[in-house]
Amino acid sequence: MADYLVGQGLPAQRILREDRSTSTEENMRFSRAVLEAHGIGPDAPLVMVTSDFHLLRAVRIARKAGFGAVSGVASPTPLYVRYNAWLREYFAYISGWALREF
């Protein structure tokens, strides 16, 4: 995403990177620390961009991580992986709900 944004003209020094996460939950936790280190609190407006199939669960995970003003923007999933992705996310959502991940 950073490469895309730089390619679209955004100065690289304006991009804050979180590069340690292996899951959405970790990404939200680690991103919160990165943002806070730059003076951006958890109540600042946050726009999360993720796959259309993952958006609902990702926003809920972000809210549990303490982001109070999060909204989401969906990126379309290519047709050749769409059905598999939606099926996987269906079970991930149920599992996340059952395990109280959000």
Coordinates of N, CA, C and O in Angstrom, one line a residue:
M1 N 0.8 -1.2 0.0 CA 0.0 0.0 0.0 C 0.9 1.3 0.0 O 0.6 2.2 -0.7
A2 N 1.9 1.2 0.8 CA 2.8 2.4 0.8 C 3.4 2.7 -0.6 O 3.5 3.8 -1.0
D3 N 3.8 1.6 -1.3 CA 4.4 1.8 -2.6 C 3.3 2.4 -3.5 O 3.6 3.3 -4.3
Y4 N 2.1 2.0 -3.4 CA 1.0 2.5 -4.2 C 0.8 4.0 -3.9 O 0.7 4.8 -4.8
L5 N 0.8 4.4 -2.7 CA 0.5 5.8 -2.3 C 1.7 6.7 -2.7 O 1.4 7.8 -3.2
V6 N 2.9 6.2 -2.6 CA 4.0 7.0 -3.1 C 4.0 7.1 -4.6 O 4.2 8.2 -5.2
G7 N 3.6 6.1 -5.3 CA 3.4 6.1 -6.7 C 2.3 7.1 -7.2 O 2.4 7.6 -8.3
Q8 N 1.4 7.3 -6.3 CA 0.3 8.3 -6.6 C 0.6 9.7 -6.2 O -0.2 10.6 -6.3
G9 N 1.9 9.9 -5.7 CA 2.3 11.2 -5.3 C 2.4 11.6 -3.9 O 2.8 12.7 -3.5
L10 N 2.0 10.7 -3.0 CA 2.1 11.0 -1.5 C 3.5 11.0 -1.1 O 4.2 10.0 -1.4
P11 N 4.0 12.0 -0.5 CA 5.4 11.9 0.0 C 5.7 10.8 1.0 O 4.9 10.6 1.9
A12 N 6.7 10.0 0.8 CA 7.0 8.8 1.6 C 7.1 9.2 3.1 O 6.7 8.4 3.9
Q13 N 7.6 10.4 3.4 CA 7.8 10.7 4.8 C 6.4 10.9 5.5 O 6.4 11.0 6.7
R14 N 5.3 11.0 4.8 CA 4.0 11.1 5.4 C 3.4 9.8 5.8 O 2.3 9.7 6.4
I15 N 4.0 8.7 5.4 CA 3.5 7.4 5.6 C 4.1 6.8 6.9 O 5.3 6.7 7.1
L16 N 3.2 6.3 7.7 CA 3.6 5.6 9.0 C 3.4 4.2 8.7 O 2.3 3.7 8.4
R17 N 4.4 3.4 8.9 CA 4.3 1.9 8.6 C 4.3 1.1 9.8 O 5.0 1.3 10.8
E18 N 3.4 0.1 9.8 CA 3.4 -1.0 10.8 C 3.8 -2.2 10.0 O 3.0 -2.6 9.1
D19 N 4.9 -2.9 10.3 CA 5.3 -4.0 9.5 C 5.6 -5.3 10.3 O 6.3 -6.1 9.9
R20 N 5.0 -5.4 11.5 CA 5.3 -6.5 12.4 C 4.1 -7.5 12.4 O 4.3 -8.6 12.8
S21 N 2.9 -7.1 12.1 CA 1.7 -7.9 12.3 C 1.6 -9.1 11.4 O 2.1 -9.1 10.3
T22 N 1.0 -10.1 12.0 CA 0.6 -11.3 11.2 C -0.9 -11.6 11.2 O -1.3 -12.6 10.7
S23 N -1.6 -10.6 11.8 CA -3.1 -10.8 11.8 C -3.7 -9.4 11.9 O -3.0 -8.4 12.2
T24 N -5.0 -9.3 11.7 CA -5.7 -8.0 11.8 C -5.6 -7.5 13.2 O -5.4 -6.3 13.4
E25 N -5.8 -8.4 14.2 CA -5.8 -7.9 15.6 C -4.4 -7.3 15.9 O -4.3 -6.3 16.5
E26 N -3.3 -8.0 15.5 CA -2.0 -7.5 15.7 C -1.8 -6.2 15.0 O -1.2 -5.2 15.5
N27 N -2.3 -6.1 13.8 CA -2.1 -4.9 13.0 C -2.8 -3.7 13.7 O -2.2 -2.6 13.8
M28 N -3.9 -3.9 14.3 CA -4.6 -2.8 15.0 C -3.9 -2.4 16.2 O -3.7 -1.2 16.5
R29 N -3.4 -3.4 17.0 CA -2.7 -3.1 18.2 C -1.4 -2.4 17.9 O -1.0 -1.4 18.6
F30 N -0.6 -2.9 17.0 CA 0.7 -2.3 16.6 C 0.5 -1.0 16.0 O 1.3 0.0 16.2
S31 N -0.5 -0.8 15.1 CA -0.8 0.5 14.5 C -1.2 1.5 15.5 O -0.8 2.7 15.4
R32 N -1.9 1.1 16.5 CA -2.3 2.1 17.6 C -1.0 2.6 18.2 O -0.9 3.8 18.5
A33 N 0.0 1.7 18.5 CA 1.2 2.2 19.1 C 2.0 3.1 18.2 O 2.5 4.1 18.7
V34 N 2.0 2.8 16.9 CA 2.7 3.7 15.9 C 2.1 5.0 15.9 O 2.7 6.1 15.9
L35 N 0.7 5.1 15.8 CA 0.0 6.3 15.7 C 0.2 7.2 17.0 O 0.5 8.4 16.9
E36 N 0.1 6.5 18.2 CA 0.3 7.2 19.4 C 1.7 7.8 19.6 O 1.8 8.9 20.1
A37 N 2.7 7.1 19.0 CA 4.0 7.6 19.1 C 4.2 8.9 18.2 O 5.1 9.6 18.4
H38 N 3.3 9.1 17.3 CA 3.3 10.3 16.5 C 2.2 11.3 16.9 O 1.9 12.2 16.1
G39 N 1.7 11.1 18.1 CA 0.7 12.1 18.6 C -0.7 12.0 18.1 O -1.5 12.9 18.2
I40 N -1.0 10.8 17.6 CA -2.4 10.6 17.0 C -3.0 9.6 18.0 O -2.7 8.4 18.1
G41 N -4.0 10.1 18.7 CA -4.7 9.3 19.7 C -5.8 8.4 19.1 O -6.2 8.5 17.9
P42 N -6.3 7.4 19.9 CA -7.2 6.4 19.4 C -8.6 7.0 19.0 O -9.4 6.3 18.4
D43 N -8.9 8.2 19.4 CA -10.2 8.8 19.0 C -10.1 9.7 17.8 O -11.1 10.2 17.3
A44 N -8.9 9.8 17.2 CA -8.7 10.5 15.9 C -9.4 9.7 14.8 O -9.5 8.5 14.9
P45 N -10.0 10.4 13.8 CA -10.7 9.6 12.8 C -9.7 8.7 12.0 O -8.6 9.1 11.7
L46 N -10.1 7.5 11.8 CA -9.3 6.5 11.1 C -10.1 5.9 10.0 O -11.3 5.5 10.3
V47 N -9.6 5.8 8.8 CA -10.2 5.1 7.7 C -9.4 3.8 7.4 O -8.2 3.9 7.1
M48 N -10.1 2.7 7.5 CA -9.4 1.4 7.3 C -9.8 1.0 5.9 O -11.0 1.0 5.5
V49 N -8.8 0.7 5.1 CA -9.0 0.1 3.7 C -8.6 -1.3 3.8 O -7.5 -1.7 4.1
T50 N -9.5 -2.2 3.4 CA -9.3 -3.6 3.3 C -10.2 -4.2 2.3 O -11.0 -3.6 1.7
S51 N -10.0 -5.5 2.1 CA -10.9 -6.3 1.2 C -12.3 -6.2 1.5 O -12.7 -6.1 2.7
D52 N -13.2 -6.2 0.5 CA -14.6 -6.1 0.7 C -15.1 -7.2 1.6 O -15.9 -7.0 2.5
F53 N -14.6 -8.4 1.5 CA -15.0 -9.5 2.3 C -14.6 -9.4 3.7 O -15.2 -10.0 4.6
H54 N -13.5 -8.6 4.0 CA -12.9 -8.6 5.4 C -13.3 -7.3 6.1 O -13.1 -7.2 7.3
L55 N -14.0 -6.4 5.5 CA -14.2 -5.1 6.1 C -15.0 -5.1 7.4 O -14.6 -4.5 8.4
L56 N -16.1 -5.8 7.4 CA -17.0 -5.9 8.6 C -16.2 -6.3 9.8 O -16.2 -5.7 10.9
R57 N -15.5 -7.5 9.7 CA -14.7 -8.0 10.8 C -13.6 -7.1 11.2 O -13.3 -6.9 12.4
A58 N -12.9 -6.5 10.2 CA -11.7 -5.7 10.5 C -12.1 -4.4 11.3 O -11.4 -4.0 12.2
V59 N -13.2 -3.8 10.9 CA -13.7 -2.6 11.6 C -14.1 -3.0 13.1 O -13.7 -2.3 14.0
R60 N -14.7 -4.2 13.2 CA -15.0 -4.6 14.6 C -13.8 -4.8 15.4 O -13.7 -4.5 16.6
I61 N -12.8 -5.4 14.8 CA -11.5 -5.7 15.5 C -10.8 -4.3 15.9 O -10.3 -4.2 17.0
A62 N -10.9 -3.4 15.0 CA -10.3 -2.1 15.2 C -11.0 -1.4 16.4 O -10.4 -0.8 17.3
R63 N -12.3 -1.5 16.5 CA -13.0 -0.9 17.6 C -12.6 -1.6 18.9 O -12.5 -0.9 19.9
K64 N -12.5 -2.9 18.9 CA -12.1 -3.6 20.1 C -10.7 -3.1 20.5 O -10.3 -3.1 21.7
A65 N -9.8 -2.8 19.5 CA -8.5 -2.4 19.8 C -8.4 -0.9 20.4 O -7.4 -0.4 20.7
G66 N -9.6 -0.3 20.4 CA -9.7 1.0 21.0 C -9.8 2.2 20.1 O -9.8 3.3 20.5
F67 N -9.9 1.9 18.8 CA -10.1 3.0 17.8 C -11.6 3.4 17.9 O -12.5 2.6 17.5
G68 N -11.8 4.6 18.3 CA -13.2 5.1 18.6 C -13.9 5.7 17.4 O -15.1 5.7 17.3
A69 N -13.1 6.1 16.4 CA -13.7 6.8 15.2 C -13.3 6.1 13.9 O -12.8 6.8 13.0
V70 N -13.4 4.8 13.9 CA -13.0 4.1 12.7 C -14.1 3.9 11.7 O -15.3 3.6 12.1
S71 N -13.8 4.0 10.5 CA -14.7 3.7 9.4 C -14.0 2.9 8.3 O -12.8 2.9 8.4
G72 N -14.7 2.3 7.4 CA -14.0 1.4 6.5 C -14.3 1.7 5.1 O -15.4 2.2 4.7
V73 N -13.4 1.4 4.2 CA -13.5 1.5 2.8 C -13.2 0.1 2.2 O -12.1 -0.4 2.5
A74 N -14.0 -0.4 1.4 CA -13.8 -1.7 0.8 C -13.1 -1.7 -0.5 O -13.5 -0.9 -1.4
S75 N -12.2 -2.5 -0.7 CA -11.5 -2.7 -2.0 C -12.1 -4.0 -2.6 O -12.2 -5.0 -1.9
P76 N -12.5 -3.9 -3.8 CA -13.1 -5.1 -4.4 C -12.2 -6.3 -4.5 O -11.0 -6.2 -4.9
T77 N -12.7 -7.5 -4.3 CA -11.9 -8.7 -4.4 C -12.1 -9.2 -5.8 O -13.2 -9.3 -6.4
P78 N -11.0 -9.6 -6.5 CA -11.1 -10.2 -7.8 C -12.0 -11.4 -7.9 O -12.0 -12.2 -6.9
L79 N -12.7 -11.5 -8.9 CA -13.7 -12.6 -9.1 C -13.2 -14.0 -8.9 O -13.8 -14.8 -8.3
Y80 N -11.9 -14.2 -9.4 CA -11.4 -15.6 -9.3 C -11.1 -16.1 -7.9 O -10.9 -17.2 -7.7
V81 N -11.1 -15.2 -6.9 CA -10.9 -15.6 -5.5 C -12.0 -15.2 -4.6 O -12.1 -15.5 -3.4
R82 N -13.0 -14.5 -5.2 CA -14.1 -13.9 -4.4 C -14.9 -15.0 -3.5 O -15.1 -14.8 -2.3
Y83 N -15.3 -16.1 -4.2 CA -16.1 -17.0 -3.4 C -15.4 -17.7 -2.3 O -15.9 -17.9 -1.2
N84 N -14.1 -18.1 -2.6 CA -13.3 -18.7 -1.6 C -13.0 -17.7 -0.4 O -13.1 -18.1 0.7
A85 N -12.8 -16.5 -0.8 CA -12.5 -15.5 0.3 C -13.8 -15.2 1.1 O -13.7 -15.2 2.4
W86 N -14.9 -15.1 0.5 CA -16.1 -14.9 1.3 C -16.4 -16.1 2.2 O -16.9 -15.9 3.3
L87 N -16.2 -17.3 1.7 CA -16.5 -18.5 2.5 C -15.5 -18.6 3.7 O -16.0 -18.8 4.8
R88 N -14.3 -18.3 3.4 CA -13.3 -18.3 4.5 C -13.6 -17.2 5.6 O -13.6 -17.4 6.8
E89 N -14.0 -16.0 5.1 CA -14.4 -15.0 6.0 C -15.6 -15.3 6.8 O -15.7 -14.9 8.0
Y90 N -16.6 -16.0 6.2 CA -17.8 -16.4 6.9 C -17.4 -17.1 8.2 O -17.9 -16.8 9.3
F91 N -16.5 -18.1 8.0 CA -16.1 -18.9 9.2 C -15.2 -18.2 10.1 O -15.3 -18.3 11.3
A92 N -14.4 -17.3 9.6 CA -13.5 -16.5 10.4 C -14.4 -15.5 11.3 O -14.0 -15.3 12.5
Y93 N -15.4 -15.0 10.7 CA -16.3 -14.1 11.5 C -17.0 -14.9 12.6 O -17.0 -14.4 13.8
I94 N -17.5 -16.0 12.3 CA -18.1 -16.8 13.4 C -17.1 -17.2 14.5 O -17.4 -17.1 15.7
S95 N -15.9 -17.6 14.1 CA -14.9 -18.0 15.0 C -14.5 -16.8 15.8 O -14.3 -16.9 17.1
G96 N -14.3 -15.6 15.2 CA -13.9 -14.4 15.9 C -15.0 -14.0 17.0 O -14.7 -13.6 18.1
W97 N -16.3 -14.2 16.6 CA -17.4 -13.8 17.5 C -17.3 -14.8 18.7 O -17.4 -14.4 19.8
A98 N -17.2 -16.1 18.4 CA -17.2 -17.1 19.4 C -16.0 -17.0 20.4 O -16.1 -17.2 21.6
L99 N -14.9 -16.6 19.8 CA -13.7 -16.4 20.7 C -13.5 -15.0 21.3 O -12.5 -14.7 21.9
R100 N -14.6 -14.2 21.0 CA -14.6 -12.8 21.5 C -13.4 -11.9 21.1 O -12.8 -11.2 21.8
E101 N -13.1 -12.1 19.8 CA -12.0 -11.3 19.2 C -12.4 -9.9 18.9 O -11.6 -9.0 18.7
F102 N -13.8 -9.7 18.9 CA -14.3 -8.4 18.7 C -15.6 -8.2 19.4 O -16.1 -9.1 20.0

